[in-house]
Each structure stands twice: as C-alpha cells, then as structure tokens.
Coordinates of C-alpha atoms in Angstrom, one line a residue:
Chain A
M269 CA -1.8 -40.2 -8.0
A270 CA -5.0 -38.3 -7.9
A271 CA -6.4 -36.9 -4.7
P272 CA -9.4 -38.7 -3.2
T273 CA -12.8 -37.3 -4.3
M274 CA -15.4 -36.2 -1.8
K275 CA -17.0 -39.7 -1.9
E276 CA -13.7 -41.4 -1.3
R277 CA -12.9 -39.0 1.6
Q278 CA -16.2 -39.7 3.2
A279 CA -15.7 -43.5 2.8
C280 CA -12.3 -43.2 4.5
W281 CA -13.6 -41.1 7.3
G282 CA -16.5 -43.5 7.9
A283 CA -14.1 -46.5 8.1
R284 CA -11.8 -44.5 10.4
D285 CA -14.7 -43.6 12.7
E286 CA -15.9 -47.2 12.9
Y287 CA -12.4 -48.4 13.7
W288 CA -12.0 -45.7 16.4
R289 CA -15.3 -46.5 17.9
C290 CA -14.3 -50.2 18.1
L291 CA -11.1 -49.2 19.8
D292 CA -13.0 -47.0 22.3
E293 CA -15.3 -50.0 23.1
H294 CA -12.4 -52.3 23.7
E295 CA -10.3 -49.7 25.6
G296 CA -7.5 -49.5 22.9
D297 CA -7.2 -53.3 22.5
A298 CA -6.6 -53.6 18.8
G299 CA -7.3 -57.4 18.7
P300 CA -11.0 -57.5 18.2
C301 CA -10.9 -54.6 15.8
R302 CA -8.7 -56.2 13.2
T303 CA -11.3 -56.5 10.4
L304 CA -12.2 -52.8 10.9
R305 CA -8.6 -51.9 10.7
R306 CA -8.2 -53.8 7.4
S307 CA -11.2 -52.0 5.9
F308 CA -9.9 -48.7 7.2
E309 CA -6.5 -49.4 5.5
A310 CA -8.3 -50.3 2.3
S311 CA -10.4 -47.1 2.2
C312 CA -7.7 -44.5 2.9
P313 CA -4.3 -43.5 1.3
Q314 CA -1.3 -44.7 3.3
Q315 CA -0.3 -41.2 4.3
W316 CA -3.7 -40.6 5.7
I317 CA -3.6 -43.8 7.8
K318 CA -0.3 -42.7 9.4
Y319 CA -1.8 -39.2 9.9
F320 CA -4.9 -40.5 11.5
D321 CA -3.0 -42.9 13.8
K322 CA -0.9 -40.0 15.0
R323 CA -4.0 -38.0 15.5
R324 CA -5.6 -40.7 17.6
D325 CA -2.5 -40.9 19.8
Y326 CA -2.6 -37.2 20.2
L327 CA -6.3 -37.2 21.1
K328 CA -5.9 -39.9 23.6
F329 CA -2.9 -38.1 25.2
K330 CA -5.0 -34.9 25.3
E331 CA -7.8 -36.7 27.1
K332 CA -5.4 -38.1 29.7
F333 CA -3.7 -34.7 30.1
E334 CA -7.0 -32.9 30.6
A335 CA -8.0 -35.6 33.1
G336 CA -4.9 -34.6 35.1
Q337 CA -3.1 -37.9 34.8
F338 CA 0.3 -36.2 34.2
Q339 CA 1.7 -34.5 37.3
P340 CA 4.9 -32.4 37.3
S341 CA 7.7 -34.3 39.0
T342 CA 8.9 -33.1 42.4
T343 CA 12.5 -34.3 41.9
A344 CA 13.1 -31.4 39.5
K345 CA 13.1 -28.9 42.4
S346 CA 16.5 -28.0 43.8
Chain B
M107 CA -29.7 48.0 20.1
L108 CA -27.1 50.3 21.6
K109 CA -23.7 50.2 19.9
Y110 CA -21.0 50.0 22.5
R111 CA -18.6 52.2 20.6
S112 CA -21.0 55.2 20.5
I113 CA -21.9 54.9 24.1
R114 CA -18.4 54.5 25.6
P115 CA -17.4 58.2 25.6
A116 CA -20.8 59.0 27.1
L117 CA -20.4 56.4 29.8
L118 CA -16.9 57.5 30.7
L119 CA -18.3 61.0 31.2
L120 CA -21.2 59.6 33.4
L121 CA -18.8 57.5 35.5
A122 CA -16.6 60.5 36.2
Q123 CA -19.7 62.5 37.5
R124 CA -21.8 59.9 39.3
P125 CA -21.8 59.6 43.1
K126 CA -19.4 57.0 44.5
A127 CA -22.0 54.6 45.9
Q128 CA -23.3 53.9 42.4
R129 CA -19.8 53.2 41.0
G130 CA -19.9 49.5 41.5
L131 CA -23.1 49.1 39.5
S132 CA -21.9 51.3 36.7
Q133 CA -18.6 49.3 36.6
L134 CA -20.7 46.2 35.9
K135 CA -22.7 47.9 33.2
A136 CA -19.7 49.4 31.5
S137 CA -17.9 46.1 31.3
A138 CA -21.0 44.2 30.2
L139 CA -21.5 46.6 27.3
L140 CA -17.9 46.6 26.3
R141 CA -17.9 42.9 26.3
T142 CA -20.9 42.1 24.3
P143 CA -20.1 41.8 20.5
G144 CA -16.9 39.9 20.3
G145 CA -16.5 38.4 23.8
E146 CA -13.0 39.7 24.0
V147 CA -11.4 41.3 27.0
R148 CA -11.3 45.0 26.6
Q149 CA -8.3 46.8 28.1
V150 CA -10.4 49.8 28.9
R151 CA -12.5 47.7 31.4
C152 CA -9.4 46.8 33.3
R153 CA -8.3 50.4 33.4
L154 CA -11.7 51.5 34.5
S155 CA -12.1 49.0 37.4
S156 CA -8.5 49.0 38.6
G157 CA -8.5 52.8 38.5
Q158 CA -11.4 52.9 40.9
G159 CA -11.4 49.5 42.8
P160 CA -8.6 49.7 45.4
A161 CA -9.2 53.4 46.1
E162 CA -12.9 52.7 46.6
T163 CA -12.5 49.7 48.9
G164 CA -10.0 51.6 50.9
R165 CA -12.3 54.4 51.5
Q166 CA -15.9 53.1 51.4
G167 CA -15.8 49.2 51.7
Q168 CA -17.1 48.8 48.2
P169 CA -18.5 45.3 47.7
R170 CA -16.3 43.3 45.3
G171 CA -19.0 40.8 44.3
P172 CA -20.0 42.1 40.9
G173 CA -16.4 42.7 40.0
L174 CA -15.4 39.2 40.8
R175 CA -18.3 37.7 38.9
T176 CA -17.6 39.8 35.9
R177 CA -14.0 38.7 35.9
L178 CA -15.0 35.0 36.2
L179 CA -17.5 35.4 33.4
V180 CA -14.9 37.0 31.1
T181 CA -12.3 34.4 32.0
A182 CA -14.9 31.6 31.2
L183 CA -15.7 33.2 27.9
F184 CA -12.0 33.6 27.1
G185 CA -11.4 30.0 28.1
A186 CA -14.3 28.9 25.9
G187 CA -12.8 30.8 23.0
L188 CA -9.5 29.1 23.5
G189 CA -11.2 25.7 23.8
G190 CA -13.0 26.4 20.5
V191 CA -9.7 27.1 18.8
W192 CA -8.1 24.0 20.2
L193 CA -11.0 21.8 19.1
A194 CA -10.8 23.3 15.6
L195 CA -7.1 22.6 15.4
R196 CA -7.6 19.1 16.7
A197 CA -10.3 18.4 14.1
E198 CA -8.0 19.6 11.4
K199 CA -5.2 17.4 12.6
E200 CA -7.5 14.4 12.6
R201 CA -8.6 15.2 9.1
E202 CA -5.0 15.3 8.0
Q203 CA -4.3 12.0 9.6
Q204 CA -7.3 10.5 7.9
R205 CA -6.1 11.8 4.5
R206 CA -2.7 10.2 5.0
R207 CA -4.2 6.9 6.1
T208 CA -6.5 6.8 3.2
E209 CA -3.6 7.4 0.8
A210 CA -1.5 4.7 2.5
L211 CA -4.5 2.3 2.2
R212 CA -4.9 3.1 -1.5
Q213 CA -1.3 2.3 -2.2
A214 CA -1.6 -0.9 -0.2
S215 CA -4.7 -2.0 -2.0
V216 CA -2.9 -2.0 -5.2
G217 CA 0.5 -3.2 -4.3
Q218 CA 0.1 -5.5 -1.3
G219 CA -1.1 -9.0 -1.5
D220 CA -1.2 -9.1 -5.3
F221 CA -0.9 -12.4 -7.0
S222 CA -0.6 -13.8 -10.4
L223 CA -2.2 -17.3 -10.5
L224 CA -4.2 -19.6 -12.7
D225 CA -7.8 -20.5 -11.8
H226 CA -9.2 -24.0 -12.1
R227 CA -10.4 -23.2 -15.6
G228 CA -6.9 -22.2 -16.7
Q229 CA -7.5 -18.5 -16.7
A230 CA -4.9 -16.1 -15.4
R231 CA -6.1 -14.2 -12.3
C232 CA -4.6 -11.4 -10.2
K233 CA -5.9 -9.5 -7.2
A234 CA -7.4 -6.6 -9.2
D235 CA -9.8 -9.1 -10.8
F236 CA -11.6 -9.3 -7.5
R237 CA -11.9 -5.5 -6.8
G238 CA -15.4 -4.6 -5.9
Q239 CA -16.0 -8.0 -4.3
W240 CA -15.7 -9.4 -0.8
V241 CA -13.4 -12.4 -0.8
L242 CA -13.0 -15.3 1.6
M243 CA -9.7 -17.0 1.0
Y244 CA -8.4 -20.3 2.2
F245 CA -4.9 -21.9 1.6
G246 CA -4.7 -25.7 1.5
F247 CA -4.0 -28.7 -0.7
T248 CA -6.2 -31.3 -2.4
H249 CA -4.5 -34.3 -0.7
C250 CA -5.4 -33.0 2.7
P251 CA -6.9 -35.7 5.0
D252 CA -9.5 -33.8 7.0
I253 CA -8.6 -30.2 7.9
C254 CA -8.9 -28.6 4.4
P255 CA -12.2 -30.3 3.5
D256 CA -13.6 -29.3 6.9
E257 CA -12.5 -25.7 6.6
L258 CA -13.7 -25.4 3.1
E259 CA -17.0 -26.9 4.0
K260 CA -17.2 -24.2 6.8
L261 CA -16.3 -21.5 4.3
V262 CA -18.9 -22.6 1.9
Q263 CA -21.5 -22.6 4.7
V264 CA -20.6 -19.0 5.4
V265 CA -21.1 -18.1 1.8
R266 CA -24.4 -19.9 1.7
Q267 CA -25.6 -18.1 4.8
L268 CA -24.7 -14.8 3.3
E269 CA -26.2 -15.7 0.0
A270 CA -29.5 -16.2 1.8
Q271 CA -29.7 -12.5 2.5
P272 CA -30.4 -10.8 -0.9
D273 CA -29.5 -7.3 0.4
L274 CA -25.9 -8.3 1.0
P275 CA -23.2 -8.2 -1.7
P276 CA -22.0 -11.7 -2.9
V277 CA -18.9 -13.1 -1.4
Q278 CA -16.3 -14.8 -3.6
P279 CA -14.8 -18.0 -2.0
I280 CA -11.3 -18.8 -3.1
F281 CA -9.1 -21.8 -2.5
V282 CA -5.4 -21.4 -3.1
T283 CA -3.1 -24.4 -3.1
V284 CA 0.1 -24.7 -1.2
D285 CA 1.0 -27.9 -3.1
P286 CA 1.6 -26.6 -6.6
A287 CA 3.6 -29.7 -7.5
R288 CA 0.6 -31.9 -7.4
D289 CA -2.4 -29.5 -7.6
D290 CA -2.5 -28.5 -11.2
V291 CA -5.5 -26.9 -12.9
A292 CA -7.2 -30.2 -13.5
A293 CA -6.7 -31.4 -9.9
M294 CA -8.1 -28.1 -8.7
A295 CA -11.1 -28.3 -11.0
R296 CA -11.9 -31.8 -9.6
Y297 CA -11.5 -30.6 -6.1
V298 CA -13.5 -27.4 -6.0
Q299 CA -16.6 -28.9 -7.7
D300 CA -17.4 -30.9 -4.6
F301 CA -17.9 -27.8 -2.5
H302 CA -19.6 -24.9 -4.2
P303 CA -20.3 -23.8 -7.8
R304 CA -18.6 -20.4 -7.2
L305 CA -15.6 -21.7 -5.3
L306 CA -12.6 -20.7 -7.3
G307 CA -9.4 -22.7 -7.2
L308 CA -6.1 -21.0 -7.7
T309 CA -2.8 -22.6 -8.5
G310 CA 0.5 -21.7 -10.3
S311 CA 4.2 -22.3 -10.4
A312 CA 6.1 -23.0 -7.2
K313 CA 7.4 -19.4 -7.3
Q314 CA 4.0 -17.8 -7.7
V315 CA 2.6 -19.9 -4.9
A316 CA 5.6 -19.0 -2.7
E317 CA 4.9 -15.3 -3.4
V318 CA 1.3 -15.3 -2.6
S319 CA 1.9 -17.3 0.6
R320 CA 4.4 -14.8 1.7
S321 CA 2.1 -11.9 1.0
Y322 CA -0.6 -13.5 3.1
R323 CA 1.8 -14.8 5.8
V324 CA 0.9 -18.4 5.2
Y325 CA 3.3 -21.0 6.4
Y326 CA 3.6 -24.3 4.5
S327 CA 6.0 -27.2 4.4
A328 CA 5.7 -30.4 2.5
G329 CA 6.3 -33.5 4.7
P330 CA 8.4 -36.6 3.8
K331 CA 7.2 -38.7 0.9
D332 CA 6.2 -42.3 1.5
E333 CA 6.5 -45.3 -0.9
D334 CA 3.9 -44.2 -3.3
Q335 CA 5.2 -40.6 -3.3
D336 CA 2.4 -39.3 -1.3
Y337 CA 3.0 -36.6 1.3
I338 CA 1.1 -34.3 3.6
V339 CA 1.8 -30.5 3.5
D340 CA 1.9 -28.9 6.9
H341 CA 0.4 -25.4 6.7
S342 CA -1.2 -22.6 8.7
I343 CA -4.9 -22.7 8.9
A344 CA -6.9 -19.6 8.4
I345 CA -9.7 -18.1 6.3
Y346 CA -8.9 -14.6 5.2
L347 CA -11.4 -11.9 4.5
L348 CA -10.5 -9.3 1.9
N349 CA -12.7 -6.2 1.4
P350 CA -13.8 -4.9 -2.0
D351 CA -10.7 -2.7 -2.1
G352 CA -8.6 -5.8 -2.0
L353 CA -7.4 -5.0 1.5
F354 CA -6.9 -7.7 4.2
T355 CA -9.7 -7.1 6.7
D356 CA -10.0 -10.1 9.1
Y357 CA -9.0 -13.7 9.5
Y358 CA -10.8 -16.7 11.1
G359 CA -9.1 -19.7 12.7
R360 CA -10.3 -23.2 13.3
A361 CA -12.1 -22.3 16.5
R362 CA -14.7 -20.0 14.8
S363 CA -17.9 -21.5 13.6
A364 CA -19.6 -20.7 10.3
E365 CA -22.2 -18.6 12.2
Q366 CA -19.6 -16.6 13.9
I367 CA -17.7 -16.0 10.7
A368 CA -20.9 -15.0 8.9
D369 CA -21.7 -12.5 11.7
S370 CA -18.2 -11.0 11.5
V371 CA -18.4 -10.6 7.7
R372 CA -21.8 -8.9 8.0
R373 CA -20.4 -6.5 10.5
H374 CA -17.5 -5.6 8.2
M375 CA -19.8 -5.1 5.3
A376 CA -22.0 -2.8 7.4
V377 CA -19.1 -0.4 8.2
F378 CA -17.1 -0.7 5.0
R379 CA -16.1 2.6 3.2
S380 CA -14.1 2.4 0.0
V381 CA -10.8 4.3 -0.1
L382 CA -10.4 3.9 -3.8
P383 CA -11.5 6.7 -6.2

C-alpha cells in the first residue's frame, strides 16, 4: 500500500480540520457532524484516523488540564 | 649608557668612602643600577643594604623609605617575571589540549556516525560523500500522518532561507527512513519530490537503518498493524545539523521555528573551523 502523496495528505488534513471545527462548534457532540466524519474517514488511511482521534482526545485533555480542571485529590495525604 | 658591571667595583669603593648621611641615597642608586638589565635580584644588593641598614638605623635613625620601596619594586618585578612564566606554561598547556582535541575530532569525523545507505535514485551513499557540505538530517517515514511532513516542510524552509543568501555555503537536506520495510527506493523517490529538488532520501536494509539510527541516537518503534497492514512508527523527532567535517554540531526539536533554526545554522557557519587536513 503506497503512502499518501502530498495532495492526498492535504485532502486528509482538510477533512480532519473541518470535522474538528464542527465538533468544536457543537461542543464535542458527534451527531450533527456525521457527514463530515464520513468524508474524513474516506480521505484518510485508517491508521491515520485512529491516530488523529487519539490526538484530538489528547488536545482536549491538555486544554482541560491547562484550564485547571484537574485538581490533586486530598484523600491521598496521610 | 653605563654598564653596571664596570661601574660596580667603582661604586663599592665610593660607598666605602662616602659620609654616612649619603649612604641611603647611594644604596638606592647602587641597587637600581644592579637591577636594570635583567630585572633579577642581585645578591650583592642584599649584602650591601643588610650590611649597612641595621647598623645605620641603630646609630643615626636612617630613613628606611627608599629601601622599602626598592624592595617592593624588586618583588613586583620578580612577581611579574614569575607571572610571565606561568602564563607561558598555561598557553602551552592549552595548545596541547587543543591539539589532542583536534586529533580526537578528526578520528570522530571519519569513524563516528558513518552510514552505508541507498539514496532515492538507488545510489549507494556513505557519510564521506557529504564531506565539505553542511547537512540537515531528519529521520522519519513516508506513512507518517502529520509530524514528518511538518518537520520536513520546516527543514526545507530553512534550506530555502539559507539559499537566499548567496554568500553562504549550500546546505544538503537529507531524509532518512526509520521504516525500511515499506520505504524502498521508489517510495522514497515519490516522497521527497514533494518537498525540495535537493532533498535526498536515504533508505537501506533493516540492519543498515538500525545502525545509522543507533549512531544518531534516534529511537524508533513500529506500532501494531491494522487490517490493511498499515502501521505507524513511533520515533524521536529532531533535525540534526552536521558540519562539513561530518561531525554532529547541533539538533533542533519541534519547538524551534524555521527562522530560529536558520539563525542557528548561520551562527555555526560563521564560527566553523575545519579539523581535517
């Protein structure tokens, strides 16, 4: 299976960016973004879709972490 | 110009005969003359002054000012002499250290980081082929989702910025694969053409790639395969700068922009001195 060319890569990134923008608008609700999800899955190799999904999870987690939503638990103290 | 040797016996005679009040002055003169040519302490001066000093002060309250100043001056000159010798020895030691370092670098430039790979036209390449050129090297793989294209794009931007300055030597961009199983010569040729006409792709057998990755301390690990046998290779991300002697000079991580890297390369170019004959 040949690697994607530059054009194919850019098409994949474009579809991914649109899908993510839709998710941002709908606050992570995947329902309204189903068509974009399908076009995203059609443009990118499967491995990349898994990779980008994990990347999105990580970026969201990083946002929350930097916003201070994770506090150390006090029960750990003896 | 009076020669001190010829005048010494005459002076000694004079000192012996002059009235005591003038002895202090003549002590100064005698020691000054004895001191002039070589700046060395003369034993005769010590004998002269010690022979007369205590007895004089005991009897007539001879001022000790000139004597003290003379001694300080002589000590200072002696100290300066010692300092000079110390500086000369230190300079020699530094030169020796520099010689040893240059020799070590020469050996490293030949033996270290050598590779034997195929470029994207099928030609065999080793590190010596790039001697005389600055090299920017990146390790990645063609099936990479986003990081490798971004980093290669950045690398190519650096090369273009440096190309825009005609007084700088050209920089050779190199892309080495960490996925030799899939990235054969044809795959590399397809990949590098999208970035820059001079970007050179290097691939080889699994063993050759393992060797070059070890030399450059590049970590890589193929991930699990999915249904269509696709996989992602986890790898360390860095752009390496090699100088025209083939020695590793600097590395740039993801956080550095193309401008920062170009600035750094320019600085290295400005101070570069070859260690090879």
